[in-house]
GROMACS .gro file of C-alpha atoms in nm:
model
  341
    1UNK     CA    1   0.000   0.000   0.000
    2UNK     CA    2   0.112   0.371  -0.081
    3UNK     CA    3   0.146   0.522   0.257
    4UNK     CA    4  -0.036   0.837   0.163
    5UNK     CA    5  -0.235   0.715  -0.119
    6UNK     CA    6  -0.397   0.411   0.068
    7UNK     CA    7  -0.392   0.253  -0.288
    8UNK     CA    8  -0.194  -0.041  -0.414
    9UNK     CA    9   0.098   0.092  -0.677
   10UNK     CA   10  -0.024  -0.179  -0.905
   11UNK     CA   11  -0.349   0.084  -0.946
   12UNK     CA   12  -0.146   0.308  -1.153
   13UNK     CA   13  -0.097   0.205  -1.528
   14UNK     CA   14   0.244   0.392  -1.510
   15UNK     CA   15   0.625   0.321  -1.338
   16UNK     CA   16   0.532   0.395  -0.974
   17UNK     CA   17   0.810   0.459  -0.741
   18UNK     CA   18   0.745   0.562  -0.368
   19UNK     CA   19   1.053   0.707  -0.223
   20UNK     CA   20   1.121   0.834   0.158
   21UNK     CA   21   1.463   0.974   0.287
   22UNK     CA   22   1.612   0.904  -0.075
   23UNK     CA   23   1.548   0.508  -0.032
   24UNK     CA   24   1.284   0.290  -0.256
   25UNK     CA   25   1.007   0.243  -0.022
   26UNK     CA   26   0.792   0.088  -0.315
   27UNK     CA   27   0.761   0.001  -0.685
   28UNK     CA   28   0.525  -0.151  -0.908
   29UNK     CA   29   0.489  -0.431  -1.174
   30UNK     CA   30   0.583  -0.200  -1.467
   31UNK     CA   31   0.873  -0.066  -1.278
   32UNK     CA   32   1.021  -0.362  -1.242
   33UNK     CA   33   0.945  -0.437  -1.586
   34UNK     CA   34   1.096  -0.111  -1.711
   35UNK     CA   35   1.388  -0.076  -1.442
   36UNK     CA   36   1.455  -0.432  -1.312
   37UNK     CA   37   1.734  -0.282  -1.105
   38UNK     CA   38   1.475  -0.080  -0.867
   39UNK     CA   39   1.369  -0.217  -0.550
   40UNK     CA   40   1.298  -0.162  -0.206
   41UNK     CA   41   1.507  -0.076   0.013
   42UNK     CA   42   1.758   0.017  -0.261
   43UNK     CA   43   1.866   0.408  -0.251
   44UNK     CA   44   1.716   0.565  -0.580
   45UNK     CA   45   1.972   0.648  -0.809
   46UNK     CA   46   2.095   0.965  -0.906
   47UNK     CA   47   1.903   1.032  -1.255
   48UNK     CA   48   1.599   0.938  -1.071
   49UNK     CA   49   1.666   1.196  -0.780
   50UNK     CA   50   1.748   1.431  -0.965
   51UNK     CA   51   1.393   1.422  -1.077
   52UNK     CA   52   1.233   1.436  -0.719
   53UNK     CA   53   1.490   1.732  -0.631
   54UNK     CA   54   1.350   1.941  -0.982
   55UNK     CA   55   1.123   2.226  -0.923
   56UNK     CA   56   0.909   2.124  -1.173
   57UNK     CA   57   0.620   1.900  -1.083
   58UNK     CA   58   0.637   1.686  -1.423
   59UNK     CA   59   0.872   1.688  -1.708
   60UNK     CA   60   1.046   1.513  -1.996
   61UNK     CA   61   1.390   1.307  -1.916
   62UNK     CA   62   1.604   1.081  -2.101
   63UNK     CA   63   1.716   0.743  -1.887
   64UNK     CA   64   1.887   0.459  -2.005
   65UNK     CA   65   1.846   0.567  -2.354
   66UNK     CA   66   1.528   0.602  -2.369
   67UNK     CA   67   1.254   0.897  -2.339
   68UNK     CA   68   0.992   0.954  -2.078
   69UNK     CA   69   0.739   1.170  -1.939
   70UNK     CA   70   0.770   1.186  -1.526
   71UNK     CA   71   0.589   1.371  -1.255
   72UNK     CA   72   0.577   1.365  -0.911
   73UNK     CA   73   0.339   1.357  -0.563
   74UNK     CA   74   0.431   1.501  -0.235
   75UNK     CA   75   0.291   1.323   0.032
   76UNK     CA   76   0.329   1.338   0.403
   77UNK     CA   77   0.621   1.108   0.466
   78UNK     CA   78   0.709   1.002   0.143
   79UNK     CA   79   0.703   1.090  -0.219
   80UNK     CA   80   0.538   0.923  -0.546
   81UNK     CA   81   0.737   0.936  -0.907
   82UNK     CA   82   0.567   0.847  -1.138
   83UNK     CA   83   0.737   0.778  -1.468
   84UNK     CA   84   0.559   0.667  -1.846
   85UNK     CA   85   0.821   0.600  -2.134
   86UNK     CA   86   0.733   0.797  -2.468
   87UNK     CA   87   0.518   0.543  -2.738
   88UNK     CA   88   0.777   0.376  -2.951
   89UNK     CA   89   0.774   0.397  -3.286
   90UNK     CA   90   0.762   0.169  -3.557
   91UNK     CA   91   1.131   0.203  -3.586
   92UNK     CA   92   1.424   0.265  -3.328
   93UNK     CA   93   1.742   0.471  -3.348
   94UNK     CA   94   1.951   0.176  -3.428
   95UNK     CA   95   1.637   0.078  -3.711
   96UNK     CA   96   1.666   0.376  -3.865
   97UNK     CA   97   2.067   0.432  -3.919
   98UNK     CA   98   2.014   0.055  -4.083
   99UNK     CA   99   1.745   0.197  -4.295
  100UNK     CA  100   1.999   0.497  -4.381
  101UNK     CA  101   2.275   0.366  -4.432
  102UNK     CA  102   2.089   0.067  -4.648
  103UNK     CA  103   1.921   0.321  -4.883
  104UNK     CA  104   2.270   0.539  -4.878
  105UNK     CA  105   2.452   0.195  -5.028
  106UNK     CA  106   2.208   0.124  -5.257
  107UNK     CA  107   2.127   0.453  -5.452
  108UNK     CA  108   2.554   0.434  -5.487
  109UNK     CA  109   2.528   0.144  -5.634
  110UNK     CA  110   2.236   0.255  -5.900
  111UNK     CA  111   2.462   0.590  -5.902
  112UNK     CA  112   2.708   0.317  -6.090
  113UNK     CA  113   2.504   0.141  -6.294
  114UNK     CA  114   2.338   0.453  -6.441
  115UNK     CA  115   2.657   0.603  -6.516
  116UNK     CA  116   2.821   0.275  -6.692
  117UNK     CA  117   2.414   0.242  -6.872
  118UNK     CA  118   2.528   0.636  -6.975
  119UNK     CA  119   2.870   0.570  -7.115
  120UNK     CA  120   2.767   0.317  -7.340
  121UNK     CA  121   2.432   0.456  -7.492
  122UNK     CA  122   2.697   0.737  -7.641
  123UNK     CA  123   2.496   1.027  -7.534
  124UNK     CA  124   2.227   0.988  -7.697
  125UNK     CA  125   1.976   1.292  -7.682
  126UNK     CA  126   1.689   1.134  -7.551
  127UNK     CA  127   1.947   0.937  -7.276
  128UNK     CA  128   2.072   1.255  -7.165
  129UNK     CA  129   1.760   1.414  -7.090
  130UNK     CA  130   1.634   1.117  -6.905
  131UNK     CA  131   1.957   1.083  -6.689
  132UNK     CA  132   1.929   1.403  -6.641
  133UNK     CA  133   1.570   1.365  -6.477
  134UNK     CA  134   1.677   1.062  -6.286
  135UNK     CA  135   1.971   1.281  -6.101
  136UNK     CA  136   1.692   1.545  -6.054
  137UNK     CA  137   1.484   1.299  -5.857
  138UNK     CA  138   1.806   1.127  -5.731
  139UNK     CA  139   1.896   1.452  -5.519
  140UNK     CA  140   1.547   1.536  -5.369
  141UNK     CA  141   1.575   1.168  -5.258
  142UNK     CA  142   1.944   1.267  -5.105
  143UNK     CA  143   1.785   1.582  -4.951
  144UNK     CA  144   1.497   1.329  -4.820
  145UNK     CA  145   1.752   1.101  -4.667
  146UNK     CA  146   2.005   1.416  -4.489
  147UNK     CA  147   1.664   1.580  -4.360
  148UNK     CA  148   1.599   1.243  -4.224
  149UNK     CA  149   1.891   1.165  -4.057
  150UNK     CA  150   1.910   1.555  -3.912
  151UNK     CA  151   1.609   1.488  -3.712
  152UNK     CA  152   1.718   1.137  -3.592
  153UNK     CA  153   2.022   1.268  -3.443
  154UNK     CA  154   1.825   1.611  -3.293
  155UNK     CA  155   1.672   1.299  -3.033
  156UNK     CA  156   2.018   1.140  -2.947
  157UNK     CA  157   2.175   1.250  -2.697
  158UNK     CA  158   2.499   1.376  -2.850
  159UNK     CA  159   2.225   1.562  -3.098
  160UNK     CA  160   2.351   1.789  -3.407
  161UNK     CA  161   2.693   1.896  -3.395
  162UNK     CA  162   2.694   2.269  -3.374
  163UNK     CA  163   3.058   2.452  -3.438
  164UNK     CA  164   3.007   2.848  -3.443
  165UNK     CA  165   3.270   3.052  -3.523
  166UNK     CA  166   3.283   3.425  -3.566
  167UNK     CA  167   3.162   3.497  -3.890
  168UNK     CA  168   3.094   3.818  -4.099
  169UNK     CA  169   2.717   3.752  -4.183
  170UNK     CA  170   2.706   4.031  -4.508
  171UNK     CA  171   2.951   3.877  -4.674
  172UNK     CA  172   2.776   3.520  -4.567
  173UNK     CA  173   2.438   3.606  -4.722
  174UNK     CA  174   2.609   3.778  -5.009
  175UNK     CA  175   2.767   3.456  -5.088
  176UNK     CA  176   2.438   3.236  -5.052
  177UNK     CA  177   2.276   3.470  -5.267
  178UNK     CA  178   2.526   3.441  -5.519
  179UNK     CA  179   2.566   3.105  -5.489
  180UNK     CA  180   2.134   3.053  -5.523
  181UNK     CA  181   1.990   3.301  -5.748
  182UNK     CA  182   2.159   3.200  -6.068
  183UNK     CA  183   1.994   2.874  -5.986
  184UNK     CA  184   1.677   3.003  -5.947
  185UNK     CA  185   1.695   3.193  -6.185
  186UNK     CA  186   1.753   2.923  -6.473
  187UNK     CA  187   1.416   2.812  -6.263
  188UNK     CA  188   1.227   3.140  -6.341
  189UNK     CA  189   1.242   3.253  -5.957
  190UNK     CA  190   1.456   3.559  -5.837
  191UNK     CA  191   1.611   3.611  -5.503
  192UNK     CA  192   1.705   3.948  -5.437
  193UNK     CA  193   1.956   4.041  -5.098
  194UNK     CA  194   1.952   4.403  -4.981
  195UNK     CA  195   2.091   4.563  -4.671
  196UNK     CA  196   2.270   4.905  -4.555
  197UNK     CA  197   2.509   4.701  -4.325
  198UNK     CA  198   2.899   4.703  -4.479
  199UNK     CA  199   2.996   4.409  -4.226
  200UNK     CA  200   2.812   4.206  -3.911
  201UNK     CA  201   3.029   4.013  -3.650
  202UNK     CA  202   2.786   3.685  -3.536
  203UNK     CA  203   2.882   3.417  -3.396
  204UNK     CA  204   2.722   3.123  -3.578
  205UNK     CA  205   2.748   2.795  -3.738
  206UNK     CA  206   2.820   2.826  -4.137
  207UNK     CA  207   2.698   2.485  -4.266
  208UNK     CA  208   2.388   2.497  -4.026
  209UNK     CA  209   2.338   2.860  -4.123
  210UNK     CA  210   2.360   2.779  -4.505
  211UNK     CA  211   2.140   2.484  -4.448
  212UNK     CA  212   1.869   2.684  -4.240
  213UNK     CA  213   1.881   2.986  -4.560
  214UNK     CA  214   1.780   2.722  -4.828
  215UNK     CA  215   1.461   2.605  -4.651
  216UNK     CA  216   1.355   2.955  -4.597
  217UNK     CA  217   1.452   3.028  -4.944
  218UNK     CA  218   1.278   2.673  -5.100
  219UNK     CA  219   0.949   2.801  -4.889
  220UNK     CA  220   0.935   3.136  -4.997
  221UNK     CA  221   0.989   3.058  -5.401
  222UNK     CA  222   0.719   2.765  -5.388
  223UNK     CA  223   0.456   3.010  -5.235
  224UNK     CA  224   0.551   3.270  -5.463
  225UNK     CA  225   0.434   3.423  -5.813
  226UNK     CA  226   0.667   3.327  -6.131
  227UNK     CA  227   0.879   3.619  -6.210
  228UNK     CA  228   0.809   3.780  -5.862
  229UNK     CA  229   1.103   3.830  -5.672
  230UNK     CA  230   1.149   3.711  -5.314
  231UNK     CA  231   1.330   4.007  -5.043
  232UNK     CA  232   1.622   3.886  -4.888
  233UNK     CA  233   1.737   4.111  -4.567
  234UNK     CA  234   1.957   4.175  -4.311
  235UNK     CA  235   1.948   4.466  -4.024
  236UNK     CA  236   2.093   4.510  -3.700
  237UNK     CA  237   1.857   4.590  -3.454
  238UNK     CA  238   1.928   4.554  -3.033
  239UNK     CA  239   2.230   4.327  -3.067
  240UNK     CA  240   2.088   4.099  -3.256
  241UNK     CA  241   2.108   4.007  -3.699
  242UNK     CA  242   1.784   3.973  -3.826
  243UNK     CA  243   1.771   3.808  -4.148
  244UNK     CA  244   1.418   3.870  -4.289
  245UNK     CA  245   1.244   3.654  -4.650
  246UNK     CA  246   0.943   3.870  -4.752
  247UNK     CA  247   0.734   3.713  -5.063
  248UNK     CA  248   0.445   3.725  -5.202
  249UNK     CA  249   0.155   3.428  -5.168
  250UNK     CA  250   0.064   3.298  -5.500
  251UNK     CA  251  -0.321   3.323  -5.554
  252UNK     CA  252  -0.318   2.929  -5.604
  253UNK     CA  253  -0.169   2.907  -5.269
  254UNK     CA  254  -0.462   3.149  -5.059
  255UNK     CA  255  -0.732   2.968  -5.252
  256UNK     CA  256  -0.614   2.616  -5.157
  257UNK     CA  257  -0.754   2.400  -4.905
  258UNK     CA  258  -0.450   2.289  -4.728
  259UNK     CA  259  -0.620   1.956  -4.605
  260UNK     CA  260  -0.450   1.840  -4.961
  261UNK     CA  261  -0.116   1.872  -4.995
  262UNK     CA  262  -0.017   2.083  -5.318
  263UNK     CA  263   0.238   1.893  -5.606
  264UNK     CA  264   0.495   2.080  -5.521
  265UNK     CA  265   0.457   2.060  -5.098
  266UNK     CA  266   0.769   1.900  -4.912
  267UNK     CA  267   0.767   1.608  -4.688
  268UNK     CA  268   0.678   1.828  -4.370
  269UNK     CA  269   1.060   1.796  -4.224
  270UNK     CA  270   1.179   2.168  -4.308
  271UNK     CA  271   1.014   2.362  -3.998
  272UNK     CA  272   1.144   2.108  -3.775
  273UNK     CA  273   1.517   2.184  -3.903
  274UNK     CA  274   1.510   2.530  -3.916
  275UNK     CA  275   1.334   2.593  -3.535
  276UNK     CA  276   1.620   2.364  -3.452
  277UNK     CA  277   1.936   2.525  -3.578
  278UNK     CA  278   1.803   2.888  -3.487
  279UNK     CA  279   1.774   2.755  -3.148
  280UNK     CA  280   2.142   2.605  -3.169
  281UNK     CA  281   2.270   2.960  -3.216
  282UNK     CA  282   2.029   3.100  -2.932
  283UNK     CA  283   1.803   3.303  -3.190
  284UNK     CA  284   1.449   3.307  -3.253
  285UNK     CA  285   1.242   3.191  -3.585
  286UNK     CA  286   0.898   3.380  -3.649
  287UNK     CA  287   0.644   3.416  -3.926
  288UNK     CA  288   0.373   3.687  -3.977
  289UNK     CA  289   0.168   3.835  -4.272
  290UNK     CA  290   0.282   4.138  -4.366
  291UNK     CA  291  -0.052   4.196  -4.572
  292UNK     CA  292  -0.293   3.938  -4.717
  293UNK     CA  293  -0.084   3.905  -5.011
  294UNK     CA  294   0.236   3.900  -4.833
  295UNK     CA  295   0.449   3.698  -4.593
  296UNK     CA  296   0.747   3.760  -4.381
  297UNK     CA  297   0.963   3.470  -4.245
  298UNK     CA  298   1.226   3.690  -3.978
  299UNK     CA  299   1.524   3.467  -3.810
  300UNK     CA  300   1.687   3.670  -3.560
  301UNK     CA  301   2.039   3.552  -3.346
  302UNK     CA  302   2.244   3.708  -3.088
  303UNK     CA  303   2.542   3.932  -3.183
  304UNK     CA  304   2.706   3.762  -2.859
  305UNK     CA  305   2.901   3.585  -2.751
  306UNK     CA  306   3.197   3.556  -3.012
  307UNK     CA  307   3.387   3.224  -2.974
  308UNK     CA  308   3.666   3.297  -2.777
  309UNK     CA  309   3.885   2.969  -2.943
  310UNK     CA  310   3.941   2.801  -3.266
  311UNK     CA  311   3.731   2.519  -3.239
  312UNK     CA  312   3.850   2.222  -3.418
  313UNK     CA  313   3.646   2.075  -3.748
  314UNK     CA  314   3.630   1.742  -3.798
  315UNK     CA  315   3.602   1.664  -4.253
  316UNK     CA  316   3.237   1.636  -4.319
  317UNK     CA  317   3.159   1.258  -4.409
  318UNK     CA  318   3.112   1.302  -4.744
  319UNK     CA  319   2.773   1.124  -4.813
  320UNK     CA  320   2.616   1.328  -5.112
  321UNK     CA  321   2.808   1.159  -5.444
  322UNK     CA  322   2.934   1.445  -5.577
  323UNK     CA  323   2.650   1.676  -5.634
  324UNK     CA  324   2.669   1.988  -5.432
  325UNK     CA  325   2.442   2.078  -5.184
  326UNK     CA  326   2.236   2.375  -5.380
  327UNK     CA  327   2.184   2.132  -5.613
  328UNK     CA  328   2.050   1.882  -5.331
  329UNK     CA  329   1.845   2.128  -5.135
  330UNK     CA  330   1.636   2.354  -5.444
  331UNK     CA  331   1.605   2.026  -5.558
  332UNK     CA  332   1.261   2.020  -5.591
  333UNK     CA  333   1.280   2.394  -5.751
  334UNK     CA  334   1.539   2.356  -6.004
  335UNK     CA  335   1.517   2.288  -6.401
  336UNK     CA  336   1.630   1.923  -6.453
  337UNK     CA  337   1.888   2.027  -6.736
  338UNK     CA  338   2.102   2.118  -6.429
  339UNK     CA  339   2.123   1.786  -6.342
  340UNK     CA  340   2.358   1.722  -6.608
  341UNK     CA  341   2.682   1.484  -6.504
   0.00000   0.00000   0.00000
């Protein structure tokens, strides 16, 4: 019996553990299920504790490798902490890095084949446009897989590996715009970058940074009118770099029912990435309409602190045969003559 509860633990459907003066008191069926190692009169362990010693009343916490919701009951001698792991999915981490690195292997080995198939049909017109089409699709399925694996390691421990370094962000954007508007261009879009800033000191990460500024871009084109160009920004305001999109919404796009996803609509993984790495560098990610024709996507970071030391940069596993990574991430934006190897 719970001592202030007057219940059996076995009444709750979650991990119960009754705890007084730091020692197990109590557990349930599913506890010992989930944590064979708890049982009276062990003392609870320090992960645990640190859970009754929180401020909080319930919470999120990762144990043993796993995820779980907890909370907690006060009672008059002793305490109640109650703990419920997170539903598991279909697939696990280890699962999932099979499933990767499976799908990685084989589009390599079509990657081969399609390239020996290319050599021998002696460029044939009608070859060329078709390979050129299959290396189209063959990146959005690349982007598919890196977005993939971005948010599988966002809920490992070790998570994304962040390396900020002090960085001039004019010259930053003013490179990502060169590097992307010729692209879109080809594509009939325009990206235009404007600011009255000669230099900005941020601290921030530049692969994260370049990754975050093509899903903002991709966003802004597909909602966008042909030939209409998309505002590209940066101001200093407050000690911080705001980096502002500003497009226009496509009539197609306000008179949609988005219960339907449109042709051209992503596989919903974008938002998650860029809320994550503009929390990575501390700064804040917001969207507003500017007007009922108009939207405004604003990403603002912290002009402080600048890294004090080099940090130390590991080579990139390269994982993305060769194609480079505008190419990967406008993917599903670009012309497929550009696909041309």
């Amino acid at each position: 019996m719970s001592e202030f509860f007057n219940v059996s633990l076995e009444t709750f459907p979650d991990c119960a553990i009754e705890v007084s003066n730091g020692v197990i008191v109590g557990v349930n069926s599913h506890t010992k299920q989930e944590f064979p190692s708890l049982h009276p009169p062990c003392p609870l362990p320090s992960p645990l504790s640190a859970l009754l010693e929180s401020k909080e009343p319930s919470g999120t916490a990762f144990l043993n490798g796993h995820s779980y919701t907890w909370g907690k009951i006060t009672g008059h001698t002793s305490l109640l902490l109650l703990i419920r792991p997170f539903p598991l999915s279909s697939l696990n981490d280890e699962q999932i890095s099979g499933l990767l690195h499976q799908t990685r292997s084989c589009m390599q080995e079509i990657l081969l084949e399609l390239q020996t198939l290319t050599a021998e049909c002696d460029n044939a017109p009608a070859v060329v446009e078709c390979v050129e089409h299959i290396n189209k699709n063959y990146c959005r399925a690349l982007r598919l897989l890196s977005n993939t694996q971005f948010l599988q390691q966002m809920g490992q421990p070790s998570g994304i590996i962040y390396h900020p370094i002090a960085m001039d962000a004019v010259a930053f954007c003013r490179q990502f715009t060169s590097e992307t508007a010729g692209l879109l261009k080809l594509a009939g879009y325009e990206l235009q970058f404007d600011t009255t800033l000669s230099s900005l000191l941020m601290p921030g990460d530049p692969a994260l940074l370049r990754k975050l500024f093509y899903t903002l871009v991709s966003n802004a084109v597909k909602a966008t009118p042909p030939s209409v160009p998309v505002q590209f920004t940066l101001e200093k305001q407050q000690g911080r770099g705001v980096f502002t999109f500003l497009n226009e919404i496509a009539p197609s796009r306000l008179a949609c029912s988005r219960k339907l996803p449109l042709p051209d609509d992503g596989a919903g993984m974008g938002l998650s990435i860029a809320q994550h790495i503009v929390s990575l560098h501390k700064g804040t990610l917001l969207w507003d309409t500017q007007s009922e024709h108009h939207y405004r996507t604003v990403a603002s970071f912290p002009l402080s602190p600048m890294p004090k030391s080099l940090t130390v940069h590991t080579p990139k596993l390269e994982q993305d045969f060769g194609f480079s990574p505008a190419l990967i991430e406008l993917s599903d934006l670009l012309p497929s003559f550009l696909y041309h190897v």
